[in-house]
CSV table of C-alpha atoms in Angstrom, one decimal:
chain,number,residue,atom,x,y,z
T,146,UNK,CA,-23.6,9.3,-18.0
T,147,UNK,CA,-20.2,10.4,-16.8
T,148,UNK,CA,-19.7,10.8,-13.0
T,149,UNK,CA,-19.6,14.5,-12.0
T,150,UNK,CA,-16.5,15.0,-9.9
T,151,UNK,CA,-18.0,18.1,-8.3
T,152,UNK,CA,-21.0,16.1,-7.0
T,153,UNK,CA,-18.6,13.3,-6.0
T,154,UNK,CA,-16.7,15.8,-3.8
T,155,UNK,CA,-19.9,17.0,-2.3
T,156,UNK,CA,-20.9,13.4,-1.6
T,157,UNK,CA,-17.5,12.7,0.1
T,158,UNK,CA,-17.9,15.8,2.3
T,159,UNK,CA,-21.3,14.6,3.5
T,160,UNK,CA,-20.0,11.0,4.0
T,161,UNK,CA,-17.1,12.3,6.1
T,162,UNK,CA,-19.3,14.5,8.3
T,163,UNK,CA,-22.6,12.5,8.1
T,164,UNK,CA,-24.2,15.9,8.5
T,165,UNK,CA,-25.5,18.1,5.6
T,166,UNK,CA,-25.2,21.3,7.5
T,167,UNK,CA,-21.5,20.9,8.6
T,168,UNK,CA,-20.6,19.5,5.2
T,169,UNK,CA,-22.2,22.6,3.5
T,170,UNK,CA,-20.1,24.8,5.8
T,171,UNK,CA,-16.9,23.0,4.9
T,172,UNK,CA,-17.8,23.4,1.2
T,173,UNK,CA,-18.8,27.0,1.6
T,174,UNK,CA,-22.2,26.5,-0.1
T,175,UNK,CA,-25.8,26.7,1.1
T,176,UNK,CA,-27.2,23.5,2.6
T,177,UNK,CA,-30.2,23.4,0.2
T,178,UNK,CA,-27.8,23.5,-2.7
T,179,UNK,CA,-25.8,20.6,-1.3
T,180,UNK,CA,-29.0,18.6,-0.7
T,181,UNK,CA,-30.1,19.2,-4.3
T,182,UNK,CA,-26.6,18.1,-5.6
T,183,UNK,CA,-26.7,14.9,-3.6
T,184,UNK,CA,-30.2,14.1,-4.8
T,185,UNK,CA,-29.1,14.7,-8.4
T,186,UNK,CA,-26.2,12.4,-7.9
T,187,UNK,CA,-28.4,9.7,-6.5
T,188,UNK,CA,-30.7,10.0,-9.5
T,189,UNK,CA,-27.8,9.8,-11.9
T,190,UNK,CA,-26.5,6.6,-10.2
T,191,UNK,CA,-30.0,5.1,-9.6
T,192,UNK,CA,-29.2,4.4,-6.0
T,193,UNK,CA,-29.8,6.0,-2.6
T,194,UNK,CA,-26.5,7.0,-1.0
T,195,UNK,CA,-27.7,8.1,2.4
T,196,UNK,CA,-30.5,7.3,4.8
T,197,UNK,CA,-32.0,10.4,6.5
T,198,UNK,CA,-34.2,10.1,9.6
T,199,UNK,CA,-34.7,11.4,13.1
T,200,UNK,CA,-31.5,9.7,14.2
T,201,UNK,CA,-29.4,11.5,11.7
T,202,UNK,CA,-27.6,10.6,8.4
T,203,UNK,CA,-26.1,7.3,7.6
T,204,UNK,CA,-24.5,5.7,4.5
T,205,UNK,CA,-26.4,3.0,2.6
T,206,UNK,CA,-24.5,0.0,1.2
T,207,UNK,CA,-24.4,1.8,-2.1
T,208,UNK,CA,-23.0,4.9,-0.3
T,209,UNK,CA,-20.3,2.9,1.4
T,210,UNK,CA,-19.3,1.4,-2.0
T,211,UNK,CA,-19.1,4.9,-3.6
T,212,UNK,CA,-17.0,6.2,-0.7
T,213,UNK,CA,-14.5,3.4,-1.2
T,214,UNK,CA,-14.3,4.2,-4.9
T,215,UNK,CA,-14.3,8.0,-4.5
T,216,UNK,CA,-10.9,8.5,-3.0
T,217,UNK,CA,-8.9,7.0,-5.9
T,218,UNK,CA,-11.1,8.8,-8.4
T,219,UNK,CA,-10.7,12.2,-6.9
T,220,UNK,CA,-7.0,11.7,-6.2
T,221,UNK,CA,-6.5,10.7,-9.9
T,222,UNK,CA,-8.3,13.8,-11.1
T,223,UNK,CA,-6.1,16.0,-8.7
T,224,UNK,CA,-3.0,14.2,-10.0
T,225,UNK,CA,-3.9,14.8,-13.6
T,226,UNK,CA,-4.4,18.6,-13.0
T,227,UNK,CA,-1.0,18.6,-11.2
T,228,UNK,CA,0.8,16.9,-14.1
T,229,UNK,CA,-0.8,19.2,-16.7
T,230,UNK,CA,0.3,22.2,-14.6
T,231,UNK,CA,3.9,20.9,-14.4
T,232,UNK,CA,3.9,20.1,-18.1
T,233,UNK,CA,2.7,23.6,-18.9
T,234,UNK,CA,5.7,25.1,-17.1
T,235,UNK,CA,8.0,23.0,-19.3
T,236,UNK,CA,9.3,21.0,-16.3
T,237,UNK,CA,10.7,17.5,-16.6
T,238,UNK,CA,10.7,16.4,-13.0
T,239,UNK,CA,10.1,13.1,-11.3
T,240,UNK,CA,9.2,13.0,-7.6
T,241,UNK,CA,10.2,9.7,-5.8
T,242,UNK,CA,8.7,8.9,-2.4
T,243,UNK,CA,10.5,6.8,0.1
T,244,UNK,CA,10.1,5.2,3.5
T,245,UNK,CA,12.7,5.5,6.3
T,246,UNK,CA,15.7,3.3,5.7
T,247,UNK,CA,15.2,2.7,2.0
T,248,UNK,CA,18.0,4.2,-0.1
T,249,UNK,CA,16.8,5.8,-3.4
T,250,UNK,CA,20.3,6.7,-4.8
T,251,UNK,CA,21.0,3.4,-6.6
T,252,UNK,CA,17.8,3.6,-8.8
T,253,UNK,CA,18.1,7.4,-9.1
T,254,UNK,CA,21.7,7.1,-10.6
T,255,UNK,CA,20.6,4.4,-13.0
T,256,UNK,CA,17.6,6.4,-14.1
T,257,UNK,CA,19.5,9.7,-14.5
T,258,UNK,CA,22.2,8.0,-16.6
T,259,UNK,CA,19.5,7.2,-19.1
T,260,UNK,CA,17.4,10.4,-18.6
T,261,UNK,CA,19.9,13.2,-17.9
T,262,UNK,CA,17.3,15.9,-18.8
T,263,UNK,CA,14.9,14.8,-15.9
T,264,UNK,CA,15.4,16.2,-12.4
T,265,UNK,CA,14.7,13.7,-9.7
T,266,UNK,CA,13.4,14.9,-6.4
T,267,UNK,CA,12.7,12.9,-3.3
T,268,UNK,CA,9.9,13.1,-0.7
T,269,UNK,CA,9.7,11.3,2.6
T,270,UNK,CA,6.5,9.3,3.3
T,271,UNK,CA,5.0,7.9,6.5
T,272,UNK,CA,3.0,4.7,6.6
T,273,UNK,CA,-0.4,6.4,6.6
T,274,UNK,CA,0.3,8.8,3.7
T,275,UNK,CA,2.0,6.3,1.3
T,276,UNK,CA,-1.2,5.7,-0.8
T,277,UNK,CA,-2.6,9.2,-0.7
T,278,UNK,CA,0.7,10.8,-1.8
T,279,UNK,CA,0.9,8.4,-4.8
T,280,UNK,CA,-2.8,8.7,-5.7
T,281,UNK,CA,-3.0,12.5,-5.5
T,282,UNK,CA,0.3,13.1,-7.5
T,283,UNK,CA,2.5,14.5,-4.7
T,284,UNK,CA,4.9,11.7,-5.6
T,285,UNK,CA,5.1,10.0,-9.0
T,286,UNK,CA,6.8,6.8,-7.8
T,287,UNK,CA,7.3,5.5,-4.3
T,288,UNK,CA,9.3,2.9,-2.3
T,289,UNK,CA,6.7,1.6,0.1
T,290,UNK,CA,6.4,-0.9,2.9
T,291,UNK,CA,3.4,-3.0,3.9
T,292,UNK,CA,0.8,-2.5,5.2
T,293,UNK,CA,-0.6,-0.2,2.6
T,294,UNK,CA,-4.0,0.2,1.1
T,295,UNK,CA,-3.4,-1.1,-2.4
T,296,UNK,CA,-6.6,0.3,-3.9
T,297,UNK,CA,-5.8,2.2,-7.1
T,298,UNK,CA,-2.1,1.3,-6.9
T,299,UNK,CA,0.3,-0.8,-9.0
T,300,UNK,CA,2.8,-2.5,-6.8
T,301,UNK,CA,5.9,-4.4,-7.8
T,302,UNK,CA,7.9,-6.4,-5.2
T,303,UNK,CA,11.6,-5.4,-5.0
T,304,UNK,CA,13.2,-7.2,-2.0
T,305,UNK,CA,12.7,-8.3,1.5
T,306,UNK,CA,14.8,-7.6,4.6
T,307,UNK,CA,14.8,-9.1,8.1
T,308,UNK,CA,12.7,-7.7,10.8
T,309,UNK,CA,14.2,-6.7,14.2
T,310,UNK,CA,12.5,-6.1,17.5
T,311,UNK,CA,13.0,-2.7,19.0
T,312,UNK,CA,13.5,-2.8,22.8
T,313,UNK,CA,14.3,-0.3,25.5
T,314,UNK,CA,18.0,-0.4,26.3
T,315,UNK,CA,17.3,-1.7,29.8
T,316,UNK,CA,14.9,-4.5,28.6
T,317,UNK,CA,15.6,-8.0,29.9
T,318,UNK,CA,16.2,-9.2,26.3
T,319,UNK,CA,18.2,-6.2,25.1
T,320,UNK,CA,21.6,-8.0,25.2
T,321,UNK,CA,20.5,-11.1,23.3
T,322,UNK,CA,22.0,-12.0,19.9
T,323,UNK,CA,18.5,-12.9,18.7
T,324,UNK,CA,15.1,-13.6,20.2
T,325,UNK,CA,12.0,-15.8,19.3
T,326,UNK,CA,8.4,-14.7,19.2
T,327,UNK,CA,7.7,-16.8,22.3
T,328,UNK,CA,10.3,-14.7,24.3
T,329,UNK,CA,8.1,-11.6,23.7
T,330,UNK,CA,4.8,-13.0,24.9
T,331,UNK,CA,2.8,-10.5,26.9
T,332,UNK,CA,4.8,-7.5,25.8
T,333,UNK,CA,2.7,-4.4,24.9
T,334,UNK,CA,3.1,-3.4,21.3
T,335,UNK,CA,3.6,0.1,19.9
T,336,UNK,CA,2.4,-0.1,16.4
T,337,UNK,CA,1.6,2.4,13.6
T,338,UNK,CA,-1.4,0.7,12.1
T,339,UNK,CA,-4.3,-1.6,12.9
T,340,UNK,CA,-3.1,-4.3,15.3
T,341,UNK,CA,-4.2,-7.0,12.8
T,342,UNK,CA,-1.3,-5.9,10.5
T,343,UNK,CA,1.4,-6.6,13.1
T,344,UNK,CA,4.0,-9.0,11.8
T,345,UNK,CA,3.7,-11.5,14.6
T,346,UNK,CA,1.5,-14.6,14.7
T,347,UNK,CA,1.1,-14.2,18.4
T,348,UNK,CA,-1.2,-11.3,19.5
T,349,UNK,CA,0.4,-8.7,21.8
T,350,UNK,CA,-1.4,-6.5,24.2
T,351,UNK,CA,-2.4,-3.2,22.6
T,352,UNK,CA,-0.3,-0.4,24.1
T,353,UNK,CA,-3.1,2.1,23.3
T,354,UNK,CA,-0.6,4.3,21.4
T,355,UNK,CA,-1.1,5.2,17.7
T,356,UNK,CA,2.0,6.6,16.1
T,357,UNK,CA,2.7,8.0,12.6
T,358,UNK,CA,6.4,7.7,12.0
T,359,UNK,CA,9.4,5.7,13.1
T,360,UNK,CA,10.6,8.5,15.3
T,361,UNK,CA,7.4,8.6,17.3
T,362,UNK,CA,7.4,4.8,17.6
T,363,UNK,CA,10.9,4.7,18.9
T,364,UNK,CA,10.3,7.5,21.5
T,365,UNK,CA,7.6,5.3,23.1
T,366,UNK,CA,9.8,2.2,23.0
T,367,UNK,CA,12.7,4.1,24.6
T,368,UNK,CA,10.3,5.3,27.3
T,369,UNK,CA,9.4,1.7,28.1
T,370,UNK,CA,5.8,1.9,26.9
T,371,UNK,CA,6.1,-1.2,24.6
T,372,UNK,CA,8.1,-3.0,22.0
T,373,UNK,CA,7.9,-2.6,18.2
T,374,UNK,CA,9.3,-4.1,15.0
T,375,UNK,CA,11.3,-2.4,12.3
T,376,UNK,CA,13.1,-3.4,9.1
T,377,UNK,CA,16.9,-4.0,9.4
T,378,UNK,CA,17.7,-0.9,7.3
T,379,UNK,CA,15.7,1.3,9.7
T,380,UNK,CA,17.8,0.1,12.6
T,381,UNK,CA,21.0,1.5,11.0
T,382,UNK,CA,19.4,4.8,10.2
T,383,UNK,CA,17.8,5.2,13.6
T,384,UNK,CA,20.7,4.1,15.8
T,385,UNK,CA,20.3,5.5,19.3
T,386,UNK,CA,21.7,4.7,22.7
T,387,UNK,CA,18.4,4.2,24.5
T,388,UNK,CA,17.1,1.5,21.9
T,389,UNK,CA,18.4,-2.0,21.3
T,390,UNK,CA,17.5,-3.8,18.1
T,391,UNK,CA,17.6,-7.6,18.2
T,392,UNK,CA,17.0,-10.0,15.3
T,393,UNK,CA,13.9,-12.1,15.5
T,394,UNK,CA,14.4,-14.9,12.8
T,395,UNK,CA,11.1,-16.6,13.1
T,396,UNK,CA,9.2,-13.5,11.8
T,397,UNK,CA,8.4,-13.2,8.1
T,398,UNK,CA,10.7,-10.5,6.5
T,399,UNK,CA,9.6,-7.0,5.8
T,400,UNK,CA,8.6,-6.4,2.2
T,401,UNK,CA,9.6,-3.4,0.1
T,402,UNK,CA,7.7,-2.5,-3.1
T,403,UNK,CA,7.9,0.2,-5.8
T,404,UNK,CA,4.5,1.6,-6.4
T,405,UNK,CA,2.6,4.2,-8.5
T,406,UNK,CA,-1.0,5.0,-9.2
T,407,UNK,CA,-2.6,2.3,-11.4
T,408,UNK,CA,-4.2,5.0,-13.6
T,409,UNK,CA,-0.9,6.7,-14.3
T,410,UNK,CA,0.6,6.4,-17.7
T,411,UNK,CA,4.1,7.9,-17.7
T,412,UNK,CA,7.1,6.7,-19.6
T,413,UNK,CA,9.3,8.4,-17.0
T,414,UNK,CA,7.7,6.6,-14.1
T,415,UNK,CA,7.9,3.3,-16.0
T,416,UNK,CA,11.6,4.0,-16.6
T,417,UNK,CA,12.1,4.6,-12.9
T,418,UNK,CA,10.2,1.3,-12.1
T,419,UNK,CA,12.7,-0.5,-14.4
T,420,UNK,CA,15.7,1.2,-12.7
T,421,UNK,CA,14.3,0.3,-9.2
T,422,UNK,CA,13.9,-3.4,-10.2
T,423,UNK,CA,17.4,-3.5,-11.8
T,424,UNK,CA,19.0,-2.0,-8.6
T,425,UNK,CA,16.8,-3.8,-6.0
T,426,UNK,CA,19.7,-6.1,-4.9
T,427,UNK,CA,22.0,-3.2,-4.5
T,428,UNK,CA,19.4,-1.2,-2.6
T,429,UNK,CA,18.8,-4.1,-0.3
T,430,UNK,CA,22.4,-4.4,0.6
T,431,UNK,CA,23.4,-0.7,1.0
T,432,UNK,CA,20.8,0.5,3.4
T,433,UNK,CA,23.3,2.3,5.6
T,434,UNK,CA,24.0,5.7,7.0
T,435,UNK,CA,26.7,6.5,4.5
T,436,UNK,CA,24.2,5.9,1.6
T,437,UNK,CA,21.7,8.2,3.2
T,438,UNK,CA,24.3,10.8,3.8
T,439,UNK,CA,25.2,10.6,0.1
T,440,UNK,CA,21.6,11.0,-0.9
T,441,UNK,CA,21.1,14.0,1.4
T,442,UNK,CA,24.2,15.7,0.1
T,443,UNK,CA,23.3,15.0,-3.5
T,444,UNK,CA,19.8,16.3,-3.4
T,445,UNK,CA,20.5,19.3,-1.0
T,446,UNK,CA,22.9,20.7,-3.6
T,447,UNK,CA,20.1,20.9,-6.1
T,448,UNK,CA,18.0,23.2,-3.9
């Protein structure tokens, strides 16, 4: 039996809230209707998804597994609807996502030379929405940095770039030509993901700050609340007087990938993948302000 996407959405709502009443309110349906739909889904799957007792609602092992699988499935369905809508309007458009510091112009020019009838748009992504934007169809192809949840994605490595440590301008190491990991022992870390994903082998005290984008991260660094790490191309794009970037050679380099939803079948997206791979070396070398300015000018003229 095929999995009913409507019941799957109902399941996710309950799993997120762990409360049938609040989930029903979110879905704008009656709670008894929601309960019947969940029971029907459990019968179809042959597994209990929730435990319900006086302590409340909790996911079973089967429920946790379904929740892990539900995101990519629902995102894929949303993306399919979006692509059909775009096709019905007769549009030939490719949306390319990018992270800060990664120029998209080299691949875009190579792609447009072969596909002059396709309009390429760009969309900025932050670390925590890289995977969702690819899976739900907001972007067709994306330049991404690790860490990223790779579930439901197809990733192809493009290039690496050195990591730099971001320090307040008045930091004791700010004037160094390079630093080692050992020099930074005990420094609190401002990081944008789980501390286990930090690029250092030495643990750093958690600053207690959780940030989304590079700008937020650098604001905290400039204020002296901790240090952070960024790719070399980000340091050029985010040059500022209250931050110093210092090379840290004994860290593994930052990895840049081109990615798309694994379920996606698109000749246009595949063609951009090819262009991205062909221009990877150029992209790695030209991550500078002038290239970003060129990109901004080129795409702003299109409206």
